[in-house]
Tab-separated table of C-alpha atoms and ligand atoms in Angstrom:
chain	number	residue	atom	x	y	z
A	1	MET	CA	-58.436	-15.621	5.802
A	2	ASN	CA	-55.445	-15.002	7.824
A	3	ARG	CA	-52.528	-14.298	5.495
A	4	ILE	CA	-48.566	-13.902	6.942
A	5	PHE	CA	-46.457	-12.110	5.063
A	6	SER	CA	-42.639	-12.832	6.620
A	7	GLY	CA	-39.644	-11.179	5.234
A	8	VAL	CA	-35.643	-12.140	5.343
A	9	GLN	CA	-32.974	-10.122	4.476
A	10	PRO	CA	-30.540	-13.028	2.357
A	11	THR	CA	-27.252	-12.099	4.568
A	12	GLY	CA	-24.243	-14.596	4.859
A	13	ASN	CA	-23.447	-16.930	7.752
A	14	LEU	CA	-26.917	-17.841	9.152
A	15	HIS	CA	-26.266	-18.814	12.901
A	16	LEU	CA	-27.931	-20.672	15.643
A	17	GLY	CA	-29.607	-17.160	16.385
A	18	ASN	CA	-30.992	-16.786	13.212
A	19	TYR	CA	-32.471	-20.426	13.284
A	20	LEU	CA	-34.138	-20.134	17.005
A	21	GLY	CA	-35.239	-16.238	16.215
A	22	ALA	CA	-36.263	-16.863	12.848
A	23	VAL	CA	-36.120	-20.011	10.604
A	24	ARG	CA	-37.634	-22.301	13.233
A	25	ASN	CA	-40.721	-19.881	13.668
A	26	TRP	CA	-41.610	-20.062	10.182
A	27	VAL	CA	-41.651	-23.791	10.094
A	28	ARG	CA	-44.001	-23.408	12.761
A	29	LEU	CA	-45.991	-20.824	11.131
A	30	GLN	CA	-46.867	-22.475	8.048
A	31	ASP	CA	-48.871	-25.337	9.901
A	32	GLN	CA	-51.306	-22.321	11.271
A	33	TYR	CA	-51.837	-20.113	8.144
A	34	GLU	CA	-51.411	-19.243	4.820
A	35	CYS	CA	-47.710	-17.968	4.368
A	36	LEU	CA	-45.708	-15.867	1.996
A	37	PHE	CA	-41.669	-16.481	2.823
A	38	CYS	CA	-39.978	-13.800	0.994
A	39	MET	CA	-36.243	-13.077	0.531
A	40	VAL	CA	-35.633	-9.558	0.234
A	41	ASP	CA	-32.846	-9.162	-1.636
A	42	MET	CA	-34.080	-5.551	-2.526
A	43	HIS	CA	-33.821	-4.432	0.892
A	44	ALA	CA	-30.165	-5.953	0.989
A	45	ILE	CA	-28.936	-3.686	-1.520
A	46	THR	CA	-29.734	-0.505	0.290
A	47	VAL	CA	-26.293	-1.162	1.563
A	48	TRP	CA	-23.755	-2.341	-0.800
A	49	GLN	CA	-23.569	-5.968	-1.704
A	50	GLU	CA	-21.073	-7.445	-3.502
A	51	PRO	CA	-23.661	-9.316	-6.483
A	52	GLY	CA	-21.770	-12.831	-6.568
A	53	GLN	CA	-22.309	-12.879	-2.702
A	54	LEU	CA	-25.729	-11.605	-2.589
A	55	ARG	CA	-26.665	-14.471	-4.997
A	56	GLN	CA	-24.788	-16.949	-3.066
A	57	HIS	CA	-26.618	-15.290	0.474
A	58	THR	CA	-30.145	-15.888	-1.263
A	59	ARG	CA	-29.510	-19.380	-2.232
A	60	GLU	CA	-28.246	-20.072	1.205
A	61	VAL	CA	-31.324	-18.577	3.082
A	62	ALA	CA	-33.334	-20.100	0.651
A	63	ALA	CA	-31.475	-23.874	1.717
A	64	ALA	CA	-31.632	-23.228	5.023
A	65	MET	CA	-35.298	-22.699	4.933
A	66	LEU	CA	-35.729	-25.559	2.958
A	67	ALA	CA	-33.636	-27.751	4.823
A	68	ALA	CA	-35.359	-26.559	8.354
A	69	GLY	CA	-38.659	-28.047	6.863
A	70	VAL	CA	-40.235	-24.885	5.172
A	71	ASP	CA	-42.543	-26.545	2.698
A	72	ALA	CA	-42.195	-24.867	-0.711
A	73	LYS	CA	-45.670	-26.269	-2.163
A	74	LYS	CA	-47.644	-25.433	0.872
A	75	ASN	CA	-45.889	-21.677	1.139
A	76	VAL	CA	-44.996	-19.424	-0.952
A	77	LEU	CA	-41.010	-19.060	-0.876
A	78	PHE	CA	-39.790	-16.499	-3.098
A	79	VAL	CA	-37.275	-13.707	-4.089
A	80	GLN	CA	-38.607	-10.372	-3.749
A	81	SER	CA	-37.099	-9.028	-6.803
A	82	GLN	CA	-38.610	-11.644	-8.917
A	83	ASN	CA	-41.502	-9.887	-8.298
A	84	PRO	CA	-41.747	-6.919	-9.751
A	85	ASN	CA	-44.802	-5.808	-8.257
A	86	HIS	CA	-43.168	-5.012	-4.954
A	87	ALA	CA	-41.242	-2.114	-6.750
A	88	GLU	CA	-44.194	-0.808	-8.345
A	89	LEU	CA	-46.438	-0.613	-5.185
A	90	ALA	CA	-43.376	0.700	-3.194
A	91	TRP	CA	-43.281	3.942	-5.441
A	92	ILE	CA	-46.790	4.612	-4.697
A	93	PHE	CA	-46.216	4.380	-1.481
A	94	ASN	CA	-43.477	6.783	-1.643
A	95	CYS	CA	-46.306	9.346	-2.778
A	96	VAL	CA	-48.531	8.094	0.286
A	97	ALA	CA	-45.939	8.208	3.161
A	98	ARG	CA	-44.978	11.540	4.536
A	99	ILE	CA	-41.485	12.533	5.115
A	100	GLY	CA	-41.877	12.925	8.476
A	101	TRP	CA	-42.938	9.692	9.251
A	102	LEU	CA	-39.848	8.145	7.427
A	103	ASN	CA	-37.737	11.002	9.398
A	104	ARG	CA	-38.593	9.193	12.528
A	105	MET	CA	-37.474	5.820	12.119
A	106	THR	CA	-35.040	4.773	14.696
A	107	GLN	CA	-33.161	1.708	12.215
A	108	PHE	CA	-32.204	4.462	9.380
A	109	LYS	CA	-31.048	6.619	11.987
A	110	GLU	CA	-29.017	3.625	13.307
A	111	LYS	CA	-27.748	2.494	10.251
A	112	ALA	CA	-27.131	5.827	8.334
A	113	GLY	CA	-25.284	6.870	11.422
A	114	LYS	CA	-23.343	10.419	11.439
A	115	ASN	CA	-22.873	10.650	8.009
A	116	ARG	CA	-26.587	10.631	6.870
A	117	GLU	CA	-26.044	12.588	3.706
A	118	ASN	CA	-24.231	9.966	2.086
A	119	ALA	CA	-26.905	6.818	2.787
A	120	SER	CA	-28.366	5.551	-0.229
A	121	VAL	CA	-32.149	7.132	-0.871
A	122	GLY	CA	-33.098	3.555	-1.194
A	123	LEU	CA	-31.864	2.919	2.736
A	124	TYR	CA	-34.362	5.804	3.526
A	125	ALA	CA	-37.579	4.500	1.763
A	126	TYR	CA	-36.712	1.517	2.916
A	127	PRO	CA	-39.771	0.991	5.224
A	128	ASN	CA	-42.257	1.965	2.202
A	129	LEU	CA	-40.905	-1.256	0.152
A	130	MET	CA	-41.500	-3.232	3.342
A	131	SER	CA	-45.140	-1.786	3.252
A	132	ALA	CA	-45.446	-2.719	-0.209
A	133	ASP	CA	-44.304	-6.171	0.333
A	134	ILE	CA	-46.765	-6.845	2.720
A	135	LEU	CA	-49.566	-5.123	1.248
A	136	VAL	CA	-49.342	-6.071	-2.118
A	137	TYR	CA	-50.737	-9.480	-0.961
A	138	LYS	CA	-53.002	-7.764	1.393
A	139	ALA	CA	-51.778	-9.715	3.888
A	140	THR	CA	-52.950	-9.576	7.618
A	141	HIS	CA	-50.438	-10.876	9.650
A	142	VAL	CA	-46.626	-9.959	9.840
A	143	PRO	CA	-44.009	-11.784	12.288
A	144	VAL	CA	-42.009	-8.971	13.856
A	145	GLY	CA	-39.221	-8.701	16.142
A	146	GLU	CA	-38.563	-5.709	18.286
A	147	ASP	CA	-36.535	-3.944	15.815
A	148	GLN	CA	-39.188	-3.853	12.700
A	149	LYS	CA	-42.463	-3.047	15.017
A	150	GLN	CA	-41.627	0.585	14.326
A	151	HIS	CA	-41.745	-0.154	10.554
A	152	LEU	CA	-44.757	-2.444	10.808
A	153	GLU	CA	-46.482	0.606	12.175
A	154	LEU	CA	-45.755	2.575	9.181
A	155	ALA	CA	-47.028	0.395	6.958
A	156	ARG	CA	-50.436	0.439	8.739
A	157	ASP	CA	-50.118	4.267	8.400
A	158	THR	CA	-49.528	4.158	4.855
A	159	ALA	CA	-52.483	1.431	4.416
A	160	GLN	CA	-54.730	3.726	6.390
A	161	LYS	CA	-53.820	6.822	4.913
A	162	PHE	CA	-54.065	5.342	0.989
A	163	ASN	CA	-57.526	3.796	2.071
A	164	ALA	CA	-58.364	7.088	3.499
A	165	ASP	CA	-56.989	9.640	0.393
A	166	TYR	CA	-58.441	7.411	-1.965
A	167	GLY	CA	-62.013	6.712	0.248
A	168	LEU	CA	-62.033	2.955	-0.089
A	169	GLU	CA	-61.205	0.235	1.854
A	170	VAL	CA	-58.282	-1.103	-0.135
A	171	PHE	CA	-55.757	-2.504	2.068
A	172	PRO	CA	-56.236	-4.643	5.756
A	173	LEU	CA	-54.397	-3.037	8.461
A	174	PRO	CA	-51.305	-5.805	8.914
A	175	GLU	CA	-51.185	-6.971	12.667
A	176	PRO	CA	-47.965	-7.908	14.356
A	177	LEU	CA	-47.685	-11.594	15.383
A	178	ILE	CA	-45.687	-12.109	18.459
A	179	LEU	CA	-44.124	-14.944	18.690
A	180	GLY	CA	-43.373	-15.662	22.285
A	181	ALA	CA	-40.497	-14.760	24.341
A	182	ALA	CA	-37.679	-14.525	21.616
A	183	THR	CA	-34.712	-16.046	22.386
A	184	ARG	CA	-31.801	-14.198	22.556
A	185	VAL	CA	-28.913	-15.949	21.457
A	186	MET	CA	-25.583	-14.535	22.545
A	187	SER	CA	-21.824	-14.850	21.542
A	188	LEU	CA	-20.130	-17.965	22.683
A	189	ARG	CA	-17.210	-15.792	23.435
A	190	ASP	CA	-19.180	-13.066	25.639
A	191	GLY	CA	-22.391	-13.790	26.816
A	192	SER	CA	-22.782	-9.584	26.914
A	193	LYS	CA	-22.993	-9.437	22.966
A	194	LYS	CA	-25.270	-11.140	20.527
A	195	MET	CA	-24.279	-13.724	18.544
A	196	SER	CA	-23.547	-12.053	15.165
A	197	LYS	CA	-22.585	-13.045	11.632
A	198	SER	CA	-19.952	-10.083	11.542
A	199	ASP	CA	-18.165	-11.116	14.869
A	200	GLU	CA	-14.617	-11.567	13.536
A	201	SER	CA	-14.337	-15.012	15.891
A	202	ASP	CA	-16.381	-18.014	14.155
A	203	TYR	CA	-15.857	-19.394	17.630
A	204	SER	CA	-18.633	-16.817	18.546
A	205	ARG	CA	-21.347	-18.605	16.806
A	206	ILE	CA	-22.480	-21.659	15.744
A	207	ASN	CA	-23.126	-21.515	11.943
A	208	MET	CA	-26.115	-23.577	10.477
A	209	THR	CA	-23.517	-24.945	7.874
A	210	ASP	CA	-21.287	-26.082	10.917
A	211	ASP	CA	-21.251	-29.739	11.053
A	212	ALA	CA	-21.545	-32.243	14.137
A	213	ASP	CA	-17.305	-32.061	14.630
A	214	MET	CA	-17.646	-28.330	14.615
A	215	ILE	CA	-20.347	-27.897	16.857
A	216	ASP	CA	-18.643	-29.969	19.559
A	217	LEU	CA	-15.381	-27.872	18.835
A	218	LYS	CA	-17.240	-24.585	19.611
A	219	LEU	CA	-19.388	-25.927	22.251
A	220	ARG	CA	-16.492	-27.081	24.199
A	221	LYS	CA	-14.491	-23.954	23.534
A	222	ALA	CA	-17.632	-21.633	24.662
A	223	LYS	CA	-16.732	-19.375	27.263
A	224	THR	CA	-17.950	-20.427	31.025
A	225	ASP	CA	-17.185	-19.330	34.249
A	226	PRO	CA	-15.239	-21.046	37.193
A	227	LEU	CA	-18.561	-21.903	39.251
A	228	PRO	CA	-21.054	-24.824	38.907
A	229	LEU	CA	-24.553	-24.246	37.133
A	230	PRO	CA	-26.690	-22.160	39.546
A	231	GLU	CA	-29.466	-23.764	41.310
A	232	SER	CA	-31.976	-21.157	40.605
A	233	PRO	CA	-32.531	-18.220	38.031
A	234	ALA	CA	-31.758	-15.988	40.393
A	235	GLU	CA	-28.127	-16.933	40.660
A	236	LEU	CA	-27.340	-16.129	36.793
A	237	GLU	CA	-27.364	-12.904	37.477
A	238	GLY	CA	-24.120	-11.787	36.972
A	239	ARG	CA	-23.624	-15.026	34.786
A	240	PRO	CA	-23.911	-13.959	31.130
A	241	GLU	CA	-22.490	-17.146	29.885
A	242	ALA	CA	-23.856	-19.664	31.810
A	243	ALA	CA	-27.227	-17.263	31.071
A	244	ASN	CA	-26.390	-18.026	27.454
A	245	LEU	CA	-25.769	-21.406	27.554
A	246	LEU	CA	-28.800	-22.503	29.576
A	247	GLY	CA	-30.782	-20.287	27.259
A	248	ILE	CA	-29.638	-21.965	24.202
A	249	TRP	CA	-30.362	-25.503	25.551
A	250	ALA	CA	-33.974	-24.512	26.730
A	251	ALA	CA	-34.832	-23.154	23.192
A	252	LEU	CA	-33.254	-26.380	21.798
A	253	ALA	CA	-35.492	-28.340	23.795
A	254	ASP	CA	-38.537	-25.729	23.272
A	255	ILE	CA	-38.656	-25.115	27.064
A	256	GLY	CA	-38.672	-22.302	29.611
A	257	ARG	CA	-34.935	-21.205	30.627
A	258	ASP	CA	-36.150	-22.042	34.346
A	259	GLU	CA	-36.708	-25.329	33.766
A	260	ALA	CA	-33.372	-25.644	32.177
A	261	VAL	CA	-31.711	-24.408	35.116
A	262	ALA	CA	-33.831	-26.712	37.157
A	263	ARG	CA	-32.727	-29.675	35.082
A	264	PHE	CA	-28.878	-28.782	35.372
A	265	ALA	CA	-28.752	-27.205	38.845
A	266	GLY	CA	-25.313	-27.646	40.658
A	267	GLN	CA	-23.664	-29.560	37.516
A	268	GLN	CA	-20.324	-28.921	36.527
A	269	PHE	CA	-20.122	-26.921	32.942
A	270	SER	CA	-18.446	-29.835	31.497
A	271	ALA	CA	-21.168	-32.188	32.080
A	272	PHE	CA	-23.727	-29.919	30.838
A	273	LYS	CA	-21.825	-29.157	27.623
A	274	LYS	CA	-21.720	-32.408	26.646
A	275	GLU	CA	-25.651	-32.808	26.875
A	276	LEU	CA	-25.696	-29.353	24.977
A	277	THR	CA	-23.932	-30.560	22.528
A	278	GLU	CA	-25.948	-33.542	21.893
A	279	LEU	CA	-28.805	-31.720	21.474
A	280	ALA	CA	-27.315	-29.132	19.119
A	281	VAL	CA	-25.842	-31.912	16.555
A	282	ALA	CA	-29.148	-33.752	17.218
A	283	THR	CA	-31.719	-30.475	16.043
A	284	LEU	CA	-28.961	-28.991	13.713
A	285	GLY	CA	-27.299	-31.817	12.490
A	286	PRO	CA	-30.006	-33.178	9.877
A	287	ILE	CA	-30.670	-29.439	8.955
A	288	ASN	CA	-26.872	-28.930	8.232
A	289	ALA	CA	-26.820	-32.153	5.926
A	290	GLU	CA	-30.050	-31.302	4.057
A	291	MET	CA	-28.679	-27.617	3.578
A	292	LYS	CA	-25.530	-28.902	2.160
A	293	ARG	CA	-27.531	-31.317	-0.429
A	294	TYR	CA	-29.377	-28.006	-1.487
A	295	LEU	CA	-26.304	-25.854	-2.046
A	296	ALA	CA	-24.356	-28.649	-3.993
A	297	ASP	CA	-27.295	-28.093	-6.455
A	298	PRO	CA	-28.063	-24.954	-6.890
A	299	ALA	CA	-30.289	-25.120	-10.138
A	300	GLU	CA	-32.673	-26.749	-7.915
A	301	ILE	CA	-32.891	-24.123	-5.278
A	302	ASP	CA	-33.432	-21.403	-8.555
A	303	ALA	CA	-36.218	-23.797	-9.974
A	304	ILE	CA	-38.152	-24.039	-6.361
A	305	LEU	CA	-37.816	-20.322	-6.105
A	306	ALA	CA	-38.923	-19.392	-9.694
A	307	GLN	CA	-42.007	-21.353	-8.945
A	308	GLY	CA	-42.509	-19.857	-5.616
A	309	ALA	CA	-42.109	-16.049	-7.659
A	310	GLN	CA	-44.755	-17.209	-10.185
A	311	ARG	CA	-47.437	-18.033	-7.460
A	312	ALA	CA	-46.430	-14.573	-5.777
A	313	ARG	CA	-46.989	-12.962	-9.024
A	314	ALA	CA	-50.403	-14.278	-9.370
A	315	LEU	CA	-51.469	-13.636	-6.031
A	316	SER	CA	-50.077	-9.881	-6.288
A	317	ALA	CA	-51.367	-9.150	-9.787
A	318	PRO	CA	-54.980	-8.645	-8.977
A	319	VAL	CA	-54.260	-6.249	-6.122
A	320	MET	CA	-51.434	-4.278	-8.028
A	321	ALA	CA	-54.239	-3.754	-11.067
A	322	GLU	CA	-56.983	-2.864	-8.615
A	323	VAL	CA	-54.331	0.111	-6.887
A	324	GLN	CA	-53.531	0.969	-10.456
A	325	ASP	CA	-56.775	1.535	-11.366
A	326	ILE	CA	-57.706	3.164	-7.920
A	327	VAL	CA	-54.976	5.835	-8.328
A	328	GLY	CA	-56.109	6.834	-11.859
A	329	PHE	CA	-53.244	5.025	-14.069
A	330	LEU	CA	-54.395	4.490	-17.303
A	331	LYS	CA	-54.889	0.746	-18.515
A	332	ALA	CA	-52.382	-0.529	-21.416
A	333	SER	CA	-55.211	-1.616	-23.585
A	334	GLY	CA	-54.659	-3.879	-26.390
B	1	LIG	N1	-37.080	-5.196	7.439
B	1	LIG	C1	-37.124	-6.668	7.352
B	1	LIG	C2	-35.634	-7.066	8.439
B	1	LIG	O1	-34.703	-6.761	7.943
B	1	LIG	C3	-37.021	-7.629	6.460
B	1	LIG	C4	-38.510	-7.145	5.915
B	1	LIG	C5	-38.664	-6.846	4.351
B	1	LIG	C6	-39.687	-7.894	6.201
B	1	LIG	N2	-39.869	-6.649	4.131
B	1	LIG	C7	-40.798	-7.479	5.205
B	1	LIG	C8	-40.216	-8.282	7.217
B	1	LIG	C9	-42.040	-7.435	5.205
B	1	LIG	C10	-41.734	-8.433	7.429
B	1	LIG	C11	-42.184	-8.123	6.439
B	1	LIG	O2	-35.758	-8.099	9.220
C-alpha cells in the first residue's frame, strides 16, 4: 500500500504560489493515496521564530488546507511537534547519517550563508529530522519540489544505511512523487522574481486571505507591458509579466499555458485581467471565506489537529518500538 508523507513549514502569508504549488496538490493526492499531511513546526524553529507567530502561522496553514478541501477525517492532518516519535527517530538518524552527507546539502549552505559558525545545529541536522518524518511512518512516497529532492535522496541513503547496518529490511526507500510541471508563480510587480511572502510590497502577491475586492485591486495594479497579449508562446520571450499572468490563468483554469496563450491571443491586458480576476475570485473566494471561518475559531482548528496527532502517534508507535528494539534499547518494563 502506498503511503504519502508531505510536510509543509508553517510560515505566514500563504499566497497564490503556495496554493497552486502545494495546497492544491494535497487536495488532489488525498483521492489517490493514504496521506499524512504535516505542519513541520520543529523544522521551522531551525531559524528564529517568534513564538506567538509560530502558533498563529501553524493554525493559518491548517486553516488553509482545511478550507481548500483537505479532508481531515480521510487523511492525517497534524502538527509535527505533537508526535514526539519524529524527534526520537531523528536522533537515531543523527547517529546513522554521516557528517559528509550533510556537508553536501545545498539548502544548508544557502540558508546558513557566510556565517556558518553561527547557524543552529538544528539547521544543520534538519535533513535527518525530515528523514524521520517520512520513515517513522514507513511512507513510500513524498511529493517534493526541486528544492527538496536532495533531502529526499538523503532520506533514502539513511534508510538504506540503517537497513544495512542492522541487517534488516526495516525501512522502505521513499520515492519522490513528481506532480507534473510545477507552476512558478512570479511577483505581480516584477515578473522575473518569485512571488514571495517576504516581498515588502503586498501588491506583489495574492494572499490566500485576500478577499474579492483585494484580489481585484491587486490584479488591476499588476504590472504589464504596452503590447497586446501575444499570438504565440514564442512571443512571450522577454515578456515576464505577460508570461506570469497567463501562467496564473492557465494554472487556475487547470490547462496548459500554451492553451491560455491561444485563448487570449491579441487581446488587450484590460480585457484579459477582467477574466483573470473573475477566475481568481471564483477559485480563491470560497477558500478565503472558509479560511476566515476557521481562523475565527482557533479551538476548532486545535481540536482537529489534536485528533490528527493522535492518529499519527498510533501509526508511528509500532515503527518506533520496532526501531528501538532493533537498535538495542532496553524496553521499559512494568
Ligand atoms: N523541508 C520541507 C520544506 O521546507 C518540509 C518538510 C519537512 C518535508 N519534512 C518533510 C517535506 C517531509 C516532505 C517530507 O519544504
